[in-house]
Tab-separated table of C-alpha atoms and ligand atoms in Angstrom:
chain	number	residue	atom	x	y	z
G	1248	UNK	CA	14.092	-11.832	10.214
G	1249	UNK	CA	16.462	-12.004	7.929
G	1250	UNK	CA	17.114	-9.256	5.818
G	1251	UNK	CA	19.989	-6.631	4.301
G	1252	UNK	CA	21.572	-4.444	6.143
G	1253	UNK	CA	24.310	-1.368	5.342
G	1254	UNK	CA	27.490	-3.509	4.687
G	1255	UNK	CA	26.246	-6.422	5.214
G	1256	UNK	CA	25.319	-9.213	2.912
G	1257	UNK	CA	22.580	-11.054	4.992
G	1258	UNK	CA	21.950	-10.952	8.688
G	1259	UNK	CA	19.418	-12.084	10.984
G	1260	UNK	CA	17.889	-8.764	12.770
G	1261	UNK	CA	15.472	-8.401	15.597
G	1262	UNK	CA	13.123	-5.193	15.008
G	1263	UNK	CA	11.431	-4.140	18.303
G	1264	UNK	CA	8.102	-2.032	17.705
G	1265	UNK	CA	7.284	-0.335	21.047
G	1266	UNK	CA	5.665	2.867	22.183
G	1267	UNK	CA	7.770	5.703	22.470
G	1268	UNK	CA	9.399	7.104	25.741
G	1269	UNK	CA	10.178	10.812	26.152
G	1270	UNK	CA	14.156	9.673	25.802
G	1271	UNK	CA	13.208	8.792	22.045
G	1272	UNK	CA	12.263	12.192	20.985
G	1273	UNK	CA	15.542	13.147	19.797
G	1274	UNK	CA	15.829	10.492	17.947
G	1275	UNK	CA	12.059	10.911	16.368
G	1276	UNK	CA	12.938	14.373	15.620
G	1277	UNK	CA	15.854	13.466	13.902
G	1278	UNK	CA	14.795	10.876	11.970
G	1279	UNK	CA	11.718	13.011	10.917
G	1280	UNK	CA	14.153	15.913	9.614
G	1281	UNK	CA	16.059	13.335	7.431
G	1282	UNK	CA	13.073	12.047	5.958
G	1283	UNK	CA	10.406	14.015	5.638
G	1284	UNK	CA	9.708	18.162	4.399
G	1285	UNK	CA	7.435	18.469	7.190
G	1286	UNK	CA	9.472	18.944	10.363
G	1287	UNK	CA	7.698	20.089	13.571
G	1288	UNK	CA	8.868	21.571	17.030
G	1289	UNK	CA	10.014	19.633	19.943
G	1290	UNK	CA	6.643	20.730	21.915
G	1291	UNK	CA	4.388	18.859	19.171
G	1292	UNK	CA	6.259	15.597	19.413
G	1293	UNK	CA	5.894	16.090	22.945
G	1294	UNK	CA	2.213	16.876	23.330
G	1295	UNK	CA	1.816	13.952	20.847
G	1296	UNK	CA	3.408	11.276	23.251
G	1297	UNK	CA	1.818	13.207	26.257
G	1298	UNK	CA	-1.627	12.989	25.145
G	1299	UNK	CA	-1.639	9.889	22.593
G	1300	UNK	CA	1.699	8.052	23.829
G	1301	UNK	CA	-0.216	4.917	23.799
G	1302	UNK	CA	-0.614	5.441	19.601
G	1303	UNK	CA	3.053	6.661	19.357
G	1304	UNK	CA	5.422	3.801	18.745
G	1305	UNK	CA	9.307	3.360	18.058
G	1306	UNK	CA	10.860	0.414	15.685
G	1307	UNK	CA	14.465	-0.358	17.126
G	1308	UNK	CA	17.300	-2.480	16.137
G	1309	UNK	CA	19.995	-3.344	17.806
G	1310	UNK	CA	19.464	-0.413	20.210
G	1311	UNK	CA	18.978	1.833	17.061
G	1312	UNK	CA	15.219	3.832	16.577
G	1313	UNK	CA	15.019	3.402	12.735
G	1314	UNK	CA	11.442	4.670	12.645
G	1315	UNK	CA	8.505	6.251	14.209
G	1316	UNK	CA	4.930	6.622	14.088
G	1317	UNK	CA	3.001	9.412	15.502
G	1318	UNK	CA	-0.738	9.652	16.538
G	1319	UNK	CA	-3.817	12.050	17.438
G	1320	UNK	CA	-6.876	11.075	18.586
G	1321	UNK	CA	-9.911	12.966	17.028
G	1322	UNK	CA	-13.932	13.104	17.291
G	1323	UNK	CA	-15.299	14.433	13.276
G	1324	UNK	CA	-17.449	12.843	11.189
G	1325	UNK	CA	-17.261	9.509	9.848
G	1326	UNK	CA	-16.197	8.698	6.374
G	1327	UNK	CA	-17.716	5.593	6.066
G	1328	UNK	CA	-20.982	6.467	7.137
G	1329	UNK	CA	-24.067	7.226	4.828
G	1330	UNK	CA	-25.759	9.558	7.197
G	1331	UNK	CA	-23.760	12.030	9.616
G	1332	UNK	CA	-22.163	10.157	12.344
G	1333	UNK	CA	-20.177	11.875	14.723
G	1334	UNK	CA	-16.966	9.134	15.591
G	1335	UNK	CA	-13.791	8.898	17.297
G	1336	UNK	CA	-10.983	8.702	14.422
G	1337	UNK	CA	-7.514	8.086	14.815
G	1338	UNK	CA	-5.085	10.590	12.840
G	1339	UNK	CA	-1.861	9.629	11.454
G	1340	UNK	CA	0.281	12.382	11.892
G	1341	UNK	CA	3.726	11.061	10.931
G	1342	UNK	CA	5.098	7.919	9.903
G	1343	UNK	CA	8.762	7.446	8.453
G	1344	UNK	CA	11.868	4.619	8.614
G	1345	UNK	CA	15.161	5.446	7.613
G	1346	UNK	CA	16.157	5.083	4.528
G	1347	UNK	CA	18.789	1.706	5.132
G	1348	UNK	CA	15.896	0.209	6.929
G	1349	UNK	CA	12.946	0.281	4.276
G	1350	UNK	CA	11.415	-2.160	2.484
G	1351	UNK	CA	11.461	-4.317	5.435
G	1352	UNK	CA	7.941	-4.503	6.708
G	1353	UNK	CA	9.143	-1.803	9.248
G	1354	UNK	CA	6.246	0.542	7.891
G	1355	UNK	CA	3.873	-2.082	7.826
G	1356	UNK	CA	4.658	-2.807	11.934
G	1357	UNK	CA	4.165	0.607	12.989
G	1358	UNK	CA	0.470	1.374	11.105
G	1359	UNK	CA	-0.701	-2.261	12.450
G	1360	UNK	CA	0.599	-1.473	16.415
G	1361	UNK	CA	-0.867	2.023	16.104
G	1362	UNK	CA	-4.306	1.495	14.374
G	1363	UNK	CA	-4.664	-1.546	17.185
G	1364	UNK	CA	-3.668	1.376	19.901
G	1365	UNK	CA	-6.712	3.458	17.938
G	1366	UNK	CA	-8.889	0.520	18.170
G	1367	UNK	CA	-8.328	-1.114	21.215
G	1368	UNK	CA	-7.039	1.549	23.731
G	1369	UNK	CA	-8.752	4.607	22.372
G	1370	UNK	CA	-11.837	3.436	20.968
G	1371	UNK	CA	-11.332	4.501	17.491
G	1372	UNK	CA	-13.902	2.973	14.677
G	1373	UNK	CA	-11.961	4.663	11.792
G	1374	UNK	CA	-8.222	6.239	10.957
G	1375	UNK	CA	-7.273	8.754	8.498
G	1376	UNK	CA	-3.848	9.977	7.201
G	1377	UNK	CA	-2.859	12.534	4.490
G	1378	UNK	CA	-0.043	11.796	2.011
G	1379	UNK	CA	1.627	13.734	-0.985
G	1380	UNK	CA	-0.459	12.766	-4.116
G	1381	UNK	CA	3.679	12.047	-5.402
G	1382	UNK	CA	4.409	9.885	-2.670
G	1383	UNK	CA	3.907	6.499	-4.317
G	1384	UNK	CA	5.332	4.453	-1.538
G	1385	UNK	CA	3.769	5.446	1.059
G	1386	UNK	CA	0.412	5.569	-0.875
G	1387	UNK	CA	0.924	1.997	-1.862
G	1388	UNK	CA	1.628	1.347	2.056
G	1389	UNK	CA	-1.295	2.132	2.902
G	1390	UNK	CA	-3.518	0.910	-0.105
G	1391	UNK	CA	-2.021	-2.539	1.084
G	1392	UNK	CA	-3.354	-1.948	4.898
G	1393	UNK	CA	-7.034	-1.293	3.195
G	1394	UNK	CA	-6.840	2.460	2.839
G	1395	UNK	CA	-9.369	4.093	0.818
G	1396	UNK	CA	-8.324	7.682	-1.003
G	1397	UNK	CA	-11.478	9.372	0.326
G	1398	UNK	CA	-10.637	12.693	-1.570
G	1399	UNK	CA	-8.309	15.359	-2.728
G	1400	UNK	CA	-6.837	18.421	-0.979
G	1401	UNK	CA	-5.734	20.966	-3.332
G	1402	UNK	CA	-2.367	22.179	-2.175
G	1403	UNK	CA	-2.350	20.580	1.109
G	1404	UNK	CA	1.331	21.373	1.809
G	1405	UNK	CA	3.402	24.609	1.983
G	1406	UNK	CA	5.241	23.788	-1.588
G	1407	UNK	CA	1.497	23.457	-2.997
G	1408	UNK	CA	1.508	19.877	-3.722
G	1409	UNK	CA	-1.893	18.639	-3.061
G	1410	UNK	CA	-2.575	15.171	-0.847
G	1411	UNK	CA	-4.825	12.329	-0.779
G	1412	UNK	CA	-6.853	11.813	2.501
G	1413	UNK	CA	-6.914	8.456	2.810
G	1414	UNK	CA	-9.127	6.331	5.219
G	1415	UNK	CA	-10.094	2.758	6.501
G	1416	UNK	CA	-12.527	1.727	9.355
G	1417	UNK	CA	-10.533	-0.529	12.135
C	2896	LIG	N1	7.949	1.779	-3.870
C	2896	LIG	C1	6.746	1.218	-4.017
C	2896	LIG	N2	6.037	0.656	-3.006
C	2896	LIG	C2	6.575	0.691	-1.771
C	2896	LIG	C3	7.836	1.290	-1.534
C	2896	LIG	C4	8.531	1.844	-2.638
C	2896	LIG	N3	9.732	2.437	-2.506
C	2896	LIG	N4	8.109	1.216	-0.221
C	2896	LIG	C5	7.067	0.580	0.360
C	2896	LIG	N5	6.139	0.257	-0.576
C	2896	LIG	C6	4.865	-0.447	-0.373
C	2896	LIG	C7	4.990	-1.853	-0.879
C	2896	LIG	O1	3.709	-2.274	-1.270
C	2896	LIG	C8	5.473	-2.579	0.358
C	2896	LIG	O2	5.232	-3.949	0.330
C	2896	LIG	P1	6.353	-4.933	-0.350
C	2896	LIG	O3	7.694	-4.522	0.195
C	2896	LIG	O4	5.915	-6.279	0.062
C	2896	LIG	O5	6.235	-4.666	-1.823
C	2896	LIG	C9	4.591	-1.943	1.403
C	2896	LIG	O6	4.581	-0.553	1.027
C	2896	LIG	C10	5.104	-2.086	2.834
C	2896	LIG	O7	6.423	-1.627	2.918
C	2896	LIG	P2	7.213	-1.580	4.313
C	2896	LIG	O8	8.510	-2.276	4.164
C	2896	LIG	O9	6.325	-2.032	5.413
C	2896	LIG	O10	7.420	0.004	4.456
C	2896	LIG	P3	8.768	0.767	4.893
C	2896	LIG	O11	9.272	0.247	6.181
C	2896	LIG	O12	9.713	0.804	3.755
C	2896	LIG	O13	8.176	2.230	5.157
C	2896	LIG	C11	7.551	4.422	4.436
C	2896	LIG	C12	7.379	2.912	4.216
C	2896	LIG	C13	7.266	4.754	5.897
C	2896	LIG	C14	6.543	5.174	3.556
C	2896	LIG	C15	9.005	4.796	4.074
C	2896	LIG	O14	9.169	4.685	2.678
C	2896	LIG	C16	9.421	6.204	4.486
C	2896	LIG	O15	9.846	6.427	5.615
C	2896	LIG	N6	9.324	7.191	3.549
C	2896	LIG	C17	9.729	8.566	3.827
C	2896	LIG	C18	8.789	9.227	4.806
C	2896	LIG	C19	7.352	9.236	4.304
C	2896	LIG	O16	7.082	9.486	3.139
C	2896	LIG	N7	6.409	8.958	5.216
C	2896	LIG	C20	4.970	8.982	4.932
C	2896	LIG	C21	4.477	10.385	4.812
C	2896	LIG	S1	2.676	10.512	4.916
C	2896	LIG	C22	2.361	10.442	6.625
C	2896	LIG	O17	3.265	10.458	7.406
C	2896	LIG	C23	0.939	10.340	7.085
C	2897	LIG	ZN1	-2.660	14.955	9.176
């Protein structure tokens, strides 16, 4: 691919998506701290690659992790059913790139390998995320993978910013 990178004008870069080891944690954890407001213990990263590793994936270049995404696996009700239909659903937990490596298609990788983990491997008819109601690019993310804002949560997160569930059958 050829892209931009930091200090350089135009280079031709080979982004590996593949699931995460237990050696990549420090580097998940890190990366979640500089990105994102909602920063979790080393045990929940861990129980999340334990239980769901197969839904947890790394993007790396040049022997760099530049982004994660973390997974759950869930039965609840469906969201795109008319009557009550008890389903499996995937769960996005946590998705973020650094902030040199955006705007790359990096984000667009992960959801695809992990909702085909949710589909394929665990059986998953539907995924759901929530995102900050201010989070524009990630909302537009996922509006372009055929999310649906299914509602509203009225202050959601610790600051009291409210999110958007958002949905999409696989
Ligand atoms: N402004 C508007 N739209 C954007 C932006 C932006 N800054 N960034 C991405 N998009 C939309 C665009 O439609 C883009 O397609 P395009 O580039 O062809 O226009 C589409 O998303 C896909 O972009 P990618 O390059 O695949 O996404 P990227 O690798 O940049 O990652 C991400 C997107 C993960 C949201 C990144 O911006 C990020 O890490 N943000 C900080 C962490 C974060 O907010 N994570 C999500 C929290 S919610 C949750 O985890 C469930
Ligand atoms: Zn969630």
């Amino acid at each position: 691919m050829v892209t931009m990178l930091p200090g350089v004008i135009k280079k031709e870069v080979n982004i590996i998506v593949r699931n995460a080891t237990l050696s990549d944690l420090p580097n998940i954890i890190m990366i979640n701290r500089e990105t994102l407001p909602e920063n979790y213990p080393e045990w929940f990263f861990r129980e999340h690659l334990e239980k769901w590793g197969k839904a947890f994936y790394v993007a790396e270049i040049e022997g760099r992790i530049v982004g994660y995404i973390m997974s759950r696996i869930e039965e609840g009700a469906a969201f795109f059913k008319e009557i009550f239909t008890l389903i499996r659903k995937g769960h996005i937990v946590s998705v973020a790139v650094l902030k040199e490596y955006r705007r790359m298609g990096i984000g667009t990788m992960l959801m695809i390998k992990a909702m085909e983990s949710m589909k394929n491997i665990y059986n998953c008819s539907e995924v759901y995320l929530e995102v900050r109601v201010s989070n524009t690019p990630a909302i537009n993310l996922y509006q372009k993978l055929g999310f649906k804002i299914v509602r509203r949560i009225p202050r959601y997160y610790v600051d009291g910013e409210d999110a958007y569930l958002m949905a999409r059958e696989l």
